mmCIF file of C-alpha atoms in Angstrom:
data_model
loop_
_atom_site.group_PDB
_atom_site.id
_atom_site.type_symbol
_atom_site.label_atom_id
_atom_site.label_comp_id
_atom_site.label_asym_id
_atom_site.label_seq_id
_atom_site.Cartn_x
_atom_site.Cartn_y
_atom_site.Cartn_z
ATOM 1 C CA MET A 480 -0.330 0.113 0.233
ATOM 2 C CA ALA A 481 1.674 3.008 -1.044
ATOM 3 C CA GLN A 482 0.825 6.510 -0.042
ATOM 4 C CA ILE A 483 1.033 9.574 -2.071
ATOM 5 C CA LYS A 484 0.330 13.034 -0.755
ATOM 6 C CA PRO A 485 -0.667 16.431 -2.699
ATOM 7 C CA PHE A 486 1.083 19.155 -1.132
ATOM 8 C CA LYS A 487 1.290 23.089 -1.827
ATOM 9 C CA ALA A 488 4.797 23.766 -3.555
ATOM 10 C CA ILE A 489 7.574 26.467 -4.068
ATOM 11 C CA ARG A 490 7.087 27.353 -7.581
ATOM 12 C CA PRO A 491 8.735 29.782 -10.059
ATOM 13 C CA LYS A 492 6.272 32.275 -10.769
ATOM 14 C CA LYS A 493 5.313 31.772 -14.356
ATOM 15 C CA ASP A 494 7.668 34.265 -16.180
ATOM 16 C CA LYS A 495 11.092 33.073 -14.655
ATOM 17 C CA ALA A 496 10.028 29.406 -14.485
ATOM 18 C CA PRO A 497 12.756 28.895 -17.706
ATOM 19 C CA PHE A 498 15.364 31.126 -16.416
ATOM 20 C CA VAL A 499 14.991 29.382 -12.481
ATOM 21 C CA VAL A 500 15.101 25.372 -13.447
ATOM 22 C CA SER A 501 18.698 24.376 -13.603
ATOM 23 C CA ARG A 502 20.495 21.066 -14.184
ATOM 24 C CA SER A 503 22.260 19.686 -11.482
ATOM 25 C CA TYR A 504 25.273 21.251 -9.560
ATOM 26 C CA GLU A 505 27.359 18.593 -10.489
ATOM 27 C CA GLU A 506 26.882 18.844 -14.420
ATOM 28 C CA TYR A 507 28.079 22.535 -14.385
ATOM 29 C CA ASP A 508 31.786 22.672 -15.701
ATOM 30 C CA LYS A 509 33.120 25.313 -13.857
ATOM 31 C CA LYS A 510 33.053 28.193 -16.709
ATOM 32 C CA GLU A 511 29.415 27.373 -17.875
ATOM 33 C CA LEU A 512 28.643 27.541 -13.583
ATOM 34 C CA LYS A 513 30.316 31.303 -13.238
ATOM 35 C CA ALA A 514 28.467 32.124 -16.743
ATOM 36 C CA VAL A 515 24.990 31.192 -15.606
ATOM 37 C CA LEU A 516 25.366 32.851 -12.008
ATOM 38 C CA GLN A 517 27.156 36.028 -13.555
ATOM 39 C CA TYR A 518 24.410 36.565 -16.682
ATOM 40 C CA ASN A 519 21.229 34.950 -15.006
ATOM 41 C CA PRO A 520 20.414 36.107 -11.567
ATOM 42 C CA PHE A 521 16.932 33.929 -10.923
ATOM 43 C CA SER A 522 18.855 30.765 -11.561
ATOM 44 C CA PHE A 523 18.314 28.059 -9.178
ATOM 45 C CA LEU A 524 22.125 28.205 -9.016
ATOM 46 C CA HIS A 525 22.274 31.297 -6.770
ATOM 47 C CA ILE A 526 20.141 29.603 -4.148
ATOM 48 C CA ILE A 527 22.419 26.011 -3.898
ATOM 49 C CA ASN A 528 25.963 28.534 -4.886
ATOM 50 C CA PRO A 529 25.266 30.993 -2.246
ATOM 51 C CA GLY A 530 28.668 32.259 -1.754
ATOM 52 C CA PHE A 531 29.224 33.592 -5.390
ATOM 53 C CA LYS A 532 27.562 36.644 -3.838
ATOM 54 C CA PHE A 533 30.140 37.518 -1.416
ATOM 55 C CA HIS A 534 33.441 35.823 -3.906
ATOM 56 C CA LYS A 535 34.048 33.271 -1.260
ATOM 57 C CA THR A 536 34.077 29.371 -1.003
ATOM 58 C CA ILE A 537 31.819 28.725 1.488
ATOM 59 C CA SER A 538 30.833 25.180 2.849
ATOM 60 C CA GLY A 539 29.453 23.211 5.674
ATOM 61 C CA GLN A 540 26.489 24.845 8.061
ATOM 62 C CA GLU A 541 27.578 28.225 6.895
ATOM 63 C CA ARG A 542 26.947 27.562 3.589
ATOM 64 C CA PHE A 543 23.565 25.236 4.876
ATOM 65 C CA LYS A 544 22.295 28.983 6.281
ATOM 66 C CA LEU A 545 22.985 30.507 3.661
ATOM 67 C CA VAL A 546 21.033 28.698 0.619
ATOM 68 C CA HIS A 547 18.285 29.168 3.648
ATOM 69 C CA ASN A 548 18.814 32.495 2.982
ATOM 70 C CA ARG A 549 18.705 32.646 -0.748
ATOM 71 C CA TYR A 550 15.553 31.077 -0.569
ATOM 72 C CA LEU A 551 14.024 33.073 1.037
ATOM 73 C CA GLU A 552 15.169 36.365 -0.725
ATOM 74 C CA PHE A 553 13.863 34.426 -3.977
ATOM 75 C CA LEU A 554 10.520 34.403 -1.934
ATOM 76 C CA GLU A 555 10.722 38.133 -0.798
ATOM 77 C CA GLU A 556 11.220 39.314 -4.408
ATOM 78 C CA ASP A 557 8.138 37.267 -5.957
ATOM 79 C CA ILE A 558 10.597 34.961 -8.200
ATOM 80 C CA PHE A 559 8.896 32.531 -6.305
ATOM 81 C CA GLN A 560 5.542 31.418 -4.585
ATOM 82 C CA GLU A 561 3.560 29.291 -2.969
ATOM 83 C CA ASP A 562 0.327 27.305 -4.069
ATOM 84 C CA GLY A 563 -2.836 28.154 -1.843
ATOM 85 C CA GLU A 564 -4.010 24.361 -2.058
ATOM 86 C CA PRO A 565 -2.181 20.605 -1.800
ATOM 87 C CA CYS A 566 -2.155 19.787 -5.201
ATOM 88 C CA PHE A 567 0.009 16.791 -7.718
ATOM 89 C CA TYR A 568 1.968 18.498 -10.374
ATOM 90 C CA LEU A 569 1.968 16.520 -13.850
ATOM 91 C CA TYR A 570 5.279 16.949 -15.391
ATOM 92 C CA GLU A 571 6.280 16.217 -18.825
ATOM 93 C CA THR A 572 9.680 16.351 -20.114
ATOM 94 C CA GLY A 573 12.147 15.044 -22.547
ATOM 95 C CA LYS A 574 12.391 15.517 -26.689
ATOM 96 C CA SER A 575 11.157 14.207 -29.346
ATOM 97 C CA LYS A 576 12.557 10.235 -29.207
ATOM 98 C CA PHE A 577 12.652 10.442 -24.984
ATOM 99 C CA ARG A 578 9.719 11.993 -23.305
ATOM 100 C CA THR A 579 8.540 10.937 -19.873
ATOM 101 C CA LEU A 580 4.826 12.237 -18.293
ATOM 102 C CA GLY A 581 4.746 11.554 -14.426
ATOM 103 C CA PHE A 582 3.972 13.825 -11.091
ATOM 104 C CA PHE A 583 5.366 15.302 -8.615
ATOM 105 C CA CYS A 584 3.604 14.645 -5.041
ATOM 106 C CA ALA A 585 5.050 13.545 -1.515
ATOM 107 C CA CYS A 586 5.832 10.086 -0.644
ATOM 108 C CA SER A 587 5.789 8.934 3.181
ATOM 109 C CA VAL A 588 8.897 8.101 5.043
ATOM 110 C CA GLN A 589 7.181 5.210 6.610
ATOM 111 C CA ASP A 590 6.626 3.058 3.352
ATOM 112 C CA TYR A 591 10.434 3.694 2.946
ATOM 113 C CA ARG A 592 11.136 2.107 5.968
ATOM 114 C CA ASN A 593 8.574 -0.569 5.320
ATOM 115 C CA ASN A 594 10.367 -1.290 2.572
ATOM 116 C CA VAL A 595 6.701 -0.351 0.564
ATOM 117 C CA ILE A 596 9.751 2.115 -1.136
ATOM 118 C CA LYS A 597 12.128 -0.146 -2.657
ATOM 119 C CA LYS A 598 15.689 0.461 -3.318
ATOM 120 C CA HIS A 599 18.471 -1.540 -4.868
ATOM 121 C CA GLU A 600 21.297 0.511 -4.218
ATOM 122 C CA ASP A 601 23.663 0.915 -1.504
ATOM 123 C CA THR A 602 24.002 4.566 0.574
ATOM 124 C CA ILE A 603 26.853 5.847 2.271
ATOM 125 C CA GLN A 604 25.888 6.808 5.988
ATOM 126 C CA ARG A 605 28.454 10.305 5.843
ATOM 127 C CA ARG A 606 26.822 11.119 2.833
ATOM 128 C CA GLU A 607 23.428 10.457 4.411
ATOM 129 C CA LYS A 608 23.857 12.569 7.252
ATOM 130 C CA LEU A 609 25.618 15.561 5.415
ATOM 131 C CA PHE A 610 21.927 15.382 3.133
ATOM 132 C CA ALA A 611 20.108 15.222 6.341
ATOM 133 C CA ASP A 612 21.899 18.081 8.014
ATOM 134 C CA TYR A 613 21.391 20.357 4.696
ATOM 135 C CA LEU A 614 17.666 19.530 5.038
ATOM 136 C CA GLU A 615 17.027 20.492 8.564
ATOM 137 C CA THR A 616 18.994 23.936 8.163
ATOM 138 C CA VAL A 617 17.767 24.975 4.394
ATOM 139 C CA GLY A 618 14.265 23.838 5.692
ATOM 140 C CA PHE A 619 13.404 22.378 1.802
ATOM 141 C CA ASN A 620 13.909 19.644 -0.657
ATOM 142 C CA ALA A 621 14.365 20.818 -4.481
ATOM 143 C CA GLU A 622 15.384 17.436 -5.782
ATOM 144 C CA PRO A 623 13.332 15.005 -6.096
ATOM 145 C CA VAL A 624 13.307 11.119 -6.104
ATOM 146 C CA LEU A 625 12.553 9.421 -9.382
ATOM 147 C CA MET A 626 10.385 6.880 -8.445
ATOM 148 C CA MET A 627 8.908 3.984 -11.102
ATOM 149 C CA TYR A 628 5.638 2.156 -10.412
ATOM 150 C CA GLU A 629 3.856 -0.452 -12.557
ATOM 151 C CA ASP A 630 2.151 0.447 -16.439
ATOM 152 C CA ASN A 631 -1.699 1.125 -14.927
ATOM 153 C CA PRO A 632 -3.847 2.370 -17.728
ATOM 154 C CA GLU A 633 -6.203 3.944 -15.681
ATOM 155 C CA ILE A 634 -3.594 6.501 -13.854
ATOM 156 C CA LYS A 635 -2.044 7.215 -17.813
ATOM 157 C CA SER A 636 -5.834 8.291 -18.932
ATOM 158 C CA ILE A 637 -5.930 10.545 -15.362
ATOM 159 C CA LEU A 638 -3.088 12.460 -16.508
ATOM 160 C CA LEU A 639 -3.248 12.296 -20.263
ATOM 161 C CA ASN A 640 -7.111 13.815 -19.421
ATOM 162 C CA ALA A 641 -4.935 16.571 -17.533
ATOM 163 C CA THR A 642 -3.077 17.512 -19.951
ATOM 164 C CA LYS A 643 -5.367 18.909 -21.950
ATOM 165 C CA THR A 644 -5.677 21.665 -20.110
ATOM 166 C CA THR A 645 -3.297 24.582 -20.456
ATOM 167 C CA PRO A 646 0.042 23.903 -18.701
ATOM 168 C CA GLU A 647 0.907 26.491 -15.945
ATOM 169 C CA TYR A 648 5.027 26.174 -18.212
ATOM 170 C CA ASP A 649 5.788 25.719 -21.354
ATOM 171 C CA PHE A 650 9.362 26.002 -22.147
ATOM 172 C CA THR A 651 12.416 24.654 -23.883
ATOM 173 C CA THR A 652 16.004 24.917 -22.688
ATOM 174 C CA THR A 653 18.913 25.518 -24.295
ATOM 175 C CA ASP A 654 19.447 21.680 -24.630
ATOM 176 C CA LYS A 655 16.319 21.558 -26.608
ATOM 177 C CA ILE A 656 14.365 19.906 -23.586
ATOM 178 C CA ARG A 657 10.756 20.644 -23.410
ATOM 179 C CA HIS A 658 9.493 20.887 -20.356
ATOM 180 C CA ARG A 659 5.428 21.204 -19.787
ATOM 181 C CA LEU A 660 3.902 21.487 -16.049
ATOM 182 C CA TRP A 661 0.264 21.453 -14.788
ATOM 183 C CA LYS A 662 -1.495 21.485 -11.662
ATOM 184 C CA ILE A 663 -3.800 18.558 -10.688
ATOM 185 C CA ALA A 664 -5.902 20.332 -7.733
ATOM 186 C CA ASN A 665 -9.258 18.554 -7.915
ATOM 187 C CA LYS A 666 -10.100 16.724 -5.350
ATOM 188 C CA ASP A 667 -12.167 13.952 -6.789
ATOM 189 C CA THR A 668 -8.677 13.321 -8.967
ATOM 190 C CA VAL A 669 -6.076 13.909 -6.676
ATOM 191 C CA SER A 670 -8.348 10.803 -4.080
ATOM 192 C CA HIS A 671 -8.797 8.654 -6.887
ATOM 193 C CA LEU A 672 -5.350 8.743 -7.695
ATOM 194 C CA GLN A 673 -3.973 8.261 -4.224
ATOM 195 C CA THR A 674 -6.709 5.104 -3.778
ATOM 196 C CA ILE A 675 -5.301 3.421 -7.061
ATOM 197 C CA PHE A 676 -1.680 3.953 -5.338
ATOM 198 C CA GLU A 677 -2.816 2.272 -2.431
ATOM 199 C CA GLN A 678 -3.738 -0.950 -4.065
ATOM 200 C CA MET A 679 -0.246 -1.357 -5.049
ATOM 201 C CA ASP A 680 2.719 -3.417 -3.561
ATOM 202 C CA ALA A 681 5.371 -1.217 -3.784
ATOM 203 C CA LEU A 682 6.889 1.664 -5.869
ATOM 204 C CA TYR A 683 10.489 1.640 -6.702
ATOM 205 C CA ILE A 684 13.571 3.976 -6.462
ATOM 206 C CA ALA A 685 15.371 5.034 -9.986
ATOM 207 C CA ASP A 686 17.249 7.283 -9.314
ATOM 208 C CA GLY A 687 17.724 9.337 -5.803
ATOM 209 C CA HIS A 688 18.857 6.433 -2.880
ATOM 210 C CA HIS A 689 20.427 9.401 -0.604
ATOM 211 C CA ARG A 690 17.786 11.614 -0.932
ATOM 212 C CA SER A 691 15.160 9.591 -0.121
ATOM 213 C CA ALA A 692 17.392 7.951 3.104
ATOM 214 C CA SER A 693 18.347 10.985 4.024
ATOM 215 C CA SER A 694 14.816 11.975 3.914
ATOM 216 C CA ASN A 695 14.087 9.188 6.445
ATOM 217 C CA LEU A 696 16.966 10.132 8.939
ATOM 218 C CA LEU A 697 16.113 14.015 9.097
ATOM 219 C CA SER A 698 12.333 12.824 9.817
ATOM 220 C CA GLU A 699 13.510 10.522 12.853
ATOM 221 C CA ARG A 700 15.377 13.103 14.167
ATOM 222 C CA VAL A 701 13.025 15.627 14.398
ATOM 223 C CA LYS A 702 10.485 13.630 15.802
ATOM 224 C CA ASN A 703 12.706 12.776 18.581
ATOM 225 C CA LYS A 704 13.131 16.548 18.750
ATOM 226 C CA SER A 705 9.170 16.794 18.672
ATOM 227 C CA GLU A 706 6.791 16.989 21.754
ATOM 228 C CA SER A 707 3.742 16.693 19.303
ATOM 229 C CA HIS A 708 4.936 14.308 16.730
ATOM 230 C CA GLN A 709 1.740 12.918 15.137
ATOM 231 C CA GLY A 710 3.337 11.584 11.594
ATOM 232 C CA THR A 711 1.463 13.925 9.940
ATOM 233 C CA GLU A 712 3.293 16.866 9.820
ATOM 234 C CA ALA A 713 5.541 17.822 6.036
ATOM 235 C CA TYR A 714 9.054 16.486 7.567
ATOM 236 C CA ASN A 715 7.345 12.581 7.345
ATOM 237 C CA TYR A 716 7.139 13.087 3.317
ATOM 238 C CA PHE A 717 9.590 13.995 1.200
ATOM 239 C CA MET A 718 9.042 14.652 -2.518
ATOM 240 C CA ALA A 719 9.566 12.282 -5.949
ATOM 241 C CA TYR A 720 8.242 12.652 -9.129
ATOM 242 C CA LEU A 721 6.583 9.048 -10.395
ATOM 243 C CA ILE A 722 6.384 7.537 -13.520
ATOM 244 C CA PRO A 723 5.473 4.827 -15.101
ATOM 245 C CA GLU A 724 8.677 2.077 -15.731
ATOM 246 C CA SER A 725 8.026 1.917 -19.877
ATOM 247 C CA GLU A 726 9.099 5.143 -18.850
ATOM 248 C CA VAL A 727 12.306 5.095 -17.434
ATOM 249 C CA LYS A 728 15.688 4.848 -19.503
ATOM 250 C CA ILE A 729 18.498 3.041 -18.725
ATOM 251 C CA TYR A 730 21.830 2.862 -19.670
ATOM 252 C CA GLU A 731 25.114 1.155 -18.755
ATOM 253 C CA PHE A 732 28.498 2.362 -17.313
ATOM 254 C CA ASN A 733 31.246 0.700 -19.402
ATOM 255 C CA ARG A 734 34.441 -0.059 -16.926
ATOM 256 C CA MET A 735 38.294 1.590 -17.309
ATOM 257 C CA VAL A 736 40.886 -0.485 -15.646
ATOM 258 C CA LYS A 737 44.922 1.759 -15.192
ATOM 259 C CA ASP A 738 46.424 -1.603 -15.007
ATOM 260 C CA LEU A 739 46.391 -5.584 -15.610
ATOM 261 C CA ASN A 740 47.556 -6.108 -11.670
ATOM 262 C CA GLY A 741 50.730 -6.955 -13.009
ATOM 263 C CA TYR A 742 49.804 -9.299 -15.622
ATOM 264 C CA ALA A 743 51.243 -9.306 -19.355
ATOM 265 C CA LYS A 744 48.476 -9.743 -22.042
ATOM 266 C CA GLU A 745 48.512 -13.163 -23.054
ATOM 267 C CA GLU A 746 48.683 -14.017 -19.345
ATOM 268 C CA PHE A 747 45.431 -11.851 -18.661
ATOM 269 C CA LEU A 748 43.567 -13.746 -21.491
ATOM 270 C CA ILE A 749 44.712 -16.703 -20.640
ATOM 271 C CA LYS A 750 43.099 -16.105 -16.972
ATOM 272 C CA LEU A 751 39.899 -14.672 -18.535
ATOM 273 C CA ASP A 752 39.583 -18.006 -20.338
ATOM 274 C CA GLU A 753 38.504 -19.805 -17.108
ATOM 275 C CA PHE A 754 35.514 -17.900 -17.372
ATOM 276 C CA PHE A 755 34.708 -16.805 -20.948
ATOM 277 C CA ARG A 756 35.116 -17.665 -24.613
ATOM 278 C CA ILE A 757 36.798 -14.977 -25.950
ATOM 279 C CA GLU A 758 36.715 -13.905 -29.933
ATOM 280 C CA LYS A 759 38.899 -10.826 -30.870
ATOM 281 C CA LYS A 760 36.820 -8.699 -33.361
ATOM 282 C CA ASP A 761 38.372 -6.759 -36.798
ATOM 283 C CA GLU A 762 35.530 -4.311 -37.209
ATOM 284 C CA GLY A 763 36.342 -2.050 -35.289
ATOM 285 C CA LEU A 764 34.127 -0.528 -32.473
ATOM 286 C CA TYR A 765 32.375 -3.967 -30.822
ATOM 287 C CA LYS A 766 29.337 -3.411 -28.045
ATOM 288 C CA PRO A 767 27.721 -6.578 -27.092
ATOM 289 C CA THR A 768 24.207 -6.744 -27.542
ATOM 290 C CA GLN A 769 23.092 -9.566 -25.088
ATOM 291 C CA LYS A 770 23.382 -10.145 -21.684
ATOM 292 C CA HIS A 771 25.848 -11.858 -20.386
ATOM 293 C CA HIS A 772 28.687 -10.894 -23.035
ATOM 294 C CA PHE A 773 30.413 -8.153 -22.620
ATOM 295 C CA SER A 774 32.872 -6.361 -24.897
ATOM 296 C CA MET A 775 36.716 -5.921 -23.829
ATOM 297 C CA TYR A 776 39.692 -3.091 -25.479
ATOM 298 C CA LEU A 777 42.904 -4.260 -25.171
ATOM 299 C CA ASP A 778 46.009 -3.060 -26.719
ATOM 300 C CA GLY A 779 44.503 -1.674 -29.508
ATOM 301 C CA GLU A 780 41.731 -4.390 -29.628
ATOM 302 C CA PHE A 781 38.254 -5.270 -28.962
ATOM 303 C CA TYR A 782 37.556 -8.442 -28.208
ATOM 304 C CA SER A 783 33.881 -10.481 -27.541
ATOM 305 C CA LEU A 784 34.081 -12.254 -23.968
ATOM 306 C CA TYR A 785 31.082 -14.999 -23.761
ATOM 307 C CA LEU A 786 30.044 -16.160 -20.253
ATOM 308 C CA ARG A 787 30.905 -20.043 -20.116
ATOM 309 C CA LYS A 788 27.738 -20.408 -17.925
ATOM 310 C CA THR A 789 29.466 -24.206 -16.539
ATOM 311 C CA SER A 790 31.976 -21.685 -14.853
ATOM 312 C CA TYR A 791 29.093 -19.792 -13.095
ATOM 313 C CA THR A 792 26.634 -20.627 -11.400
ATOM 314 C CA PHE A 793 23.734 -18.345 -10.814
ATOM 315 C CA THR A 794 22.640 -18.044 -7.553
ATOM 316 C CA ASP A 795 20.281 -15.218 -7.106
ATOM 317 C CA ALA A 796 19.188 -12.176 -9.006
ATOM 318 C CA LEU A 797 22.230 -10.117 -8.096
ATOM 319 C CA SER A 798 24.402 -13.410 -9.562
ATOM 320 C CA GLU A 799 22.630 -13.118 -12.591
ATOM 321 C CA LEU A 800 23.301 -9.103 -13.507
ATOM 322 C CA ASP A 801 26.010 -8.469 -15.340
ATOM 323 C CA THR A 802 27.750 -5.632 -13.667
ATOM 324 C CA GLN A 803 27.955 -8.357 -10.771
ATOM 325 C CA ILE A 804 29.375 -10.874 -12.885
ATOM 326 C CA LEU A 805 32.112 -8.563 -13.966
ATOM 327 C CA PHE A 806 33.233 -8.296 -10.724
ATOM 328 C CA LYS A 807 33.153 -11.888 -9.253
ATOM 329 C CA THR A 808 34.573 -12.832 -12.494
ATOM 330 C CA ILE A 809 37.479 -10.263 -13.828
ATOM 331 C CA LEU A 810 37.630 -7.327 -11.521
ATOM 332 C CA GLU A 811 37.752 -9.337 -7.674
ATOM 333 C CA PRO A 812 39.851 -12.057 -8.729
ATOM 334 C CA ILE A 813 42.084 -11.331 -11.699
ATOM 335 C CA LEU A 814 42.922 -7.522 -11.939
ATOM 336 C CA GLY A 815 42.430 -7.312 -7.856
ATOM 337 C CA ILE A 816 39.544 -4.378 -7.736
ATOM 338 C CA HIS A 817 37.844 -5.016 -4.399
ATOM 339 C CA ASP A 818 36.199 -1.906 -3.559
ATOM 340 C CA LEU A 819 34.107 -0.953 -6.907
ATOM 341 C CA ARG A 820 33.206 2.596 -5.169
ATOM 342 C CA ASN A 821 36.956 3.833 -3.909
ATOM 343 C CA ASP A 822 39.632 2.041 -5.940
ATOM 344 C CA LYS A 823 41.422 4.337 -7.998
ATOM 345 C CA ARG A 824 42.514 2.261 -10.506
ATOM 346 C CA ILE A 825 39.067 2.249 -11.826
ATOM 347 C CA SER A 826 36.423 4.451 -13.279
ATOM 348 C CA TYR A 827 33.448 4.626 -15.223
ATOM 349 C CA GLY A 828 31.729 6.564 -18.115
ATOM 350 C CA TYR A 829 28.385 6.431 -19.742
ATOM 351 C CA GLY A 830 26.639 8.092 -22.424
ATOM 352 C CA LYS A 831 25.859 8.081 -26.458
ATOM 353 C CA TYR A 832 29.611 8.387 -27.503
ATOM 354 C CA ASN A 833 31.064 6.045 -24.449
ATOM 355 C CA LEU A 834 32.586 3.484 -26.162
ATOM 356 C CA ILE A 835 34.361 5.430 -28.441
ATOM 357 C CA LYS A 836 36.029 7.982 -25.054
ATOM 358 C CA MET A 837 36.685 4.862 -23.953
ATOM 359 C CA LYS A 838 38.494 3.508 -26.441
ATOM 360 C CA ASP A 839 40.438 7.083 -27.118
ATOM 361 C CA SER A 840 41.352 6.944 -23.041
ATOM 362 C CA ILE A 841 43.002 3.676 -23.407
ATOM 363 C CA ASP A 842 44.825 4.200 -26.475
ATOM 364 C CA LYS A 843 46.206 7.313 -24.875
ATOM 365 C CA GLY A 844 47.301 5.309 -22.245
ATOM 366 C CA ASP A 845 45.380 6.697 -19.479
ATOM 367 C CA TYR A 846 43.931 3.281 -19.108
ATOM 368 C CA VAL A 847 44.902 -0.336 -20.196
ATOM 369 C CA VAL A 848 41.894 -1.783 -20.787
ATOM 370 C CA GLY A 849 38.017 -1.023 -20.626
ATOM 371 C CA PHE A 850 34.412 -3.490 -20.830
ATOM 372 C CA SER A 851 31.235 -2.069 -22.195
ATOM 373 C CA LEU A 852 28.278 -3.902 -21.377
ATOM 374 C CA VAL A 853 24.750 -3.776 -22.078
ATOM 375 C CA PRO A 854 21.958 -2.590 -20.679
ATOM 376 C CA ILE A 855 20.329 -3.417 -17.148
ATOM 377 C CA ASN A 856 16.742 -3.305 -17.638
ATOM 378 C CA VAL A 857 14.008 -2.205 -15.230
ATOM 379 C CA ASN A 858 13.205 -5.922 -14.623
ATOM 380 C CA GLU A 859 16.303 -6.362 -12.888
ATOM 381 C CA ILE A 860 16.049 -3.780 -11.124
ATOM 382 C CA LYS A 861 12.699 -4.477 -9.830
ATOM 383 C CA ALA A 862 14.402 -8.311 -8.930
ATOM 384 C CA ILE A 863 16.899 -7.221 -6.971
ATOM 385 C CA ALA A 864 15.048 -4.481 -4.532
ATOM 386 C CA ASP A 865 11.856 -7.512 -4.254
ATOM 387 C CA ALA A 866 14.997 -9.824 -2.312
ATOM 388 C CA GLU A 867 16.366 -6.533 -0.850
ATOM 389 C CA LEU A 868 19.589 -6.700 -2.950
ATOM 390 C CA ILE A 869 22.157 -4.325 -3.471
ATOM 391 C CA MET A 870 23.882 -3.073 -7.192
ATOM 392 C CA PRO A 871 27.148 -2.719 -7.369
ATOM 393 C CA PRO A 872 28.017 0.718 -7.973
ATOM 394 C CA LYS A 873 27.816 2.242 -11.036
ATOM 395 C CA SER A 874 25.029 -0.391 -12.126
ATOM 396 C CA THR A 875 22.868 1.734 -13.985
ATOM 397 C CA TYR A 876 22.541 5.702 -15.391
ATOM 398 C CA ILE A 877 18.803 6.519 -15.394
ATOM 399 C CA GLU A 878 16.771 9.164 -17.093
ATOM 400 C CA PRO A 879 15.321 11.347 -16.662
ATOM 401 C CA LYS A 880 17.370 13.398 -15.191
ATOM 402 C CA LEU A 881 15.089 16.175 -13.503
ATOM 403 C CA ARG A 882 15.587 20.159 -12.844
ATOM 404 C CA SER A 883 16.157 21.354 -9.553
ATOM 405 C CA GLY A 884 13.660 24.483 -8.917
ATOM 406 C CA LEU A 885 10.996 23.541 -10.794
ATOM 407 C CA ALA A 886 8.622 22.860 -7.504
ATOM 408 C CA ILE A 887 10.404 22.776 -4.226
ATOM 409 C CA TYR A 888 8.560 21.169 -0.897
ATOM 410 C CA ALA A 889 9.206 23.160 1.813
ATOM 411 C CA PHE A 890 8.816 21.715 5.787
#
């Protein structure tokens, strides 16, 4: 039984929205970030980068307090407004070949604790605490957790019907992505959607594991400090963007390793032969197209690696993941990489042209060997989450990537 709630969003005034919304802070290089901050006074980046105003790098609790102050200034200057009634916020984003239609809502931390909201990635306690500290100080959340639900024709009909009205926002950002947002305020429609989700056994986190974990930690903190906790307060929920699982786009991460752990090329290939049937590819770039098949680039040549299923045992959903197979057959036992998150010898890449980038990096000598995989699919993610297992780091790169500042959840 999944609980979802409408909320009163803090969001940009209609004429300011295209200028306010921003990509994730980490996606900007230094030059682009400086240009946006210098020439766009409405950008949400001013809120999360408050030191720019003082020409100073500010961190820690001091930064958190200034973020809160910048947020208040956006409210005072009528860049932001607060809606007068709780709503769901229908949001369509994307380009012609890939678009998603979902809605912003508030999801329950109790569902997170009870595993109604299911996860497939591990979180780092230090990062959980840091973001919980941030949320507690600033008093709002502007980055929704991306969650998926099983495709439902009734929900689809409700959402498509809502798109027939005039949107609150309709604009295209400079990366040619169109953004449209509608308010779903009708109480009967809100109640209908809530009833449908109450009949669902689970929601699945696609992206935002640390954000949801930190919201859970914040809720525990505030509850323990409160003498009148009831469970319905805003801090018992966090903002999410819910989309049908068919509209989640999943890309793979390639793996690149700096050395062969002391092995010569021939010795390394002999080690691989225990688990894989190896074929050299002469047709140029080679990318795998099936599960349990891998592409390897080594010493100027591509190889296909076909898993020998007689040499590898499938025991659970995790053991069937290609990222786990690569870890258990090559990265750990042969290349000596035990910590996929922190070992400096391994790097990861994703994107449309990443196979070319991987080849170029190895040809330049930055790395010695690289591996390409097929993307993990939605059913594999759900199987891992249902079994309460954890994927290896950098198993998935998931879209859509949501903008900050479009809808803000205050508590």
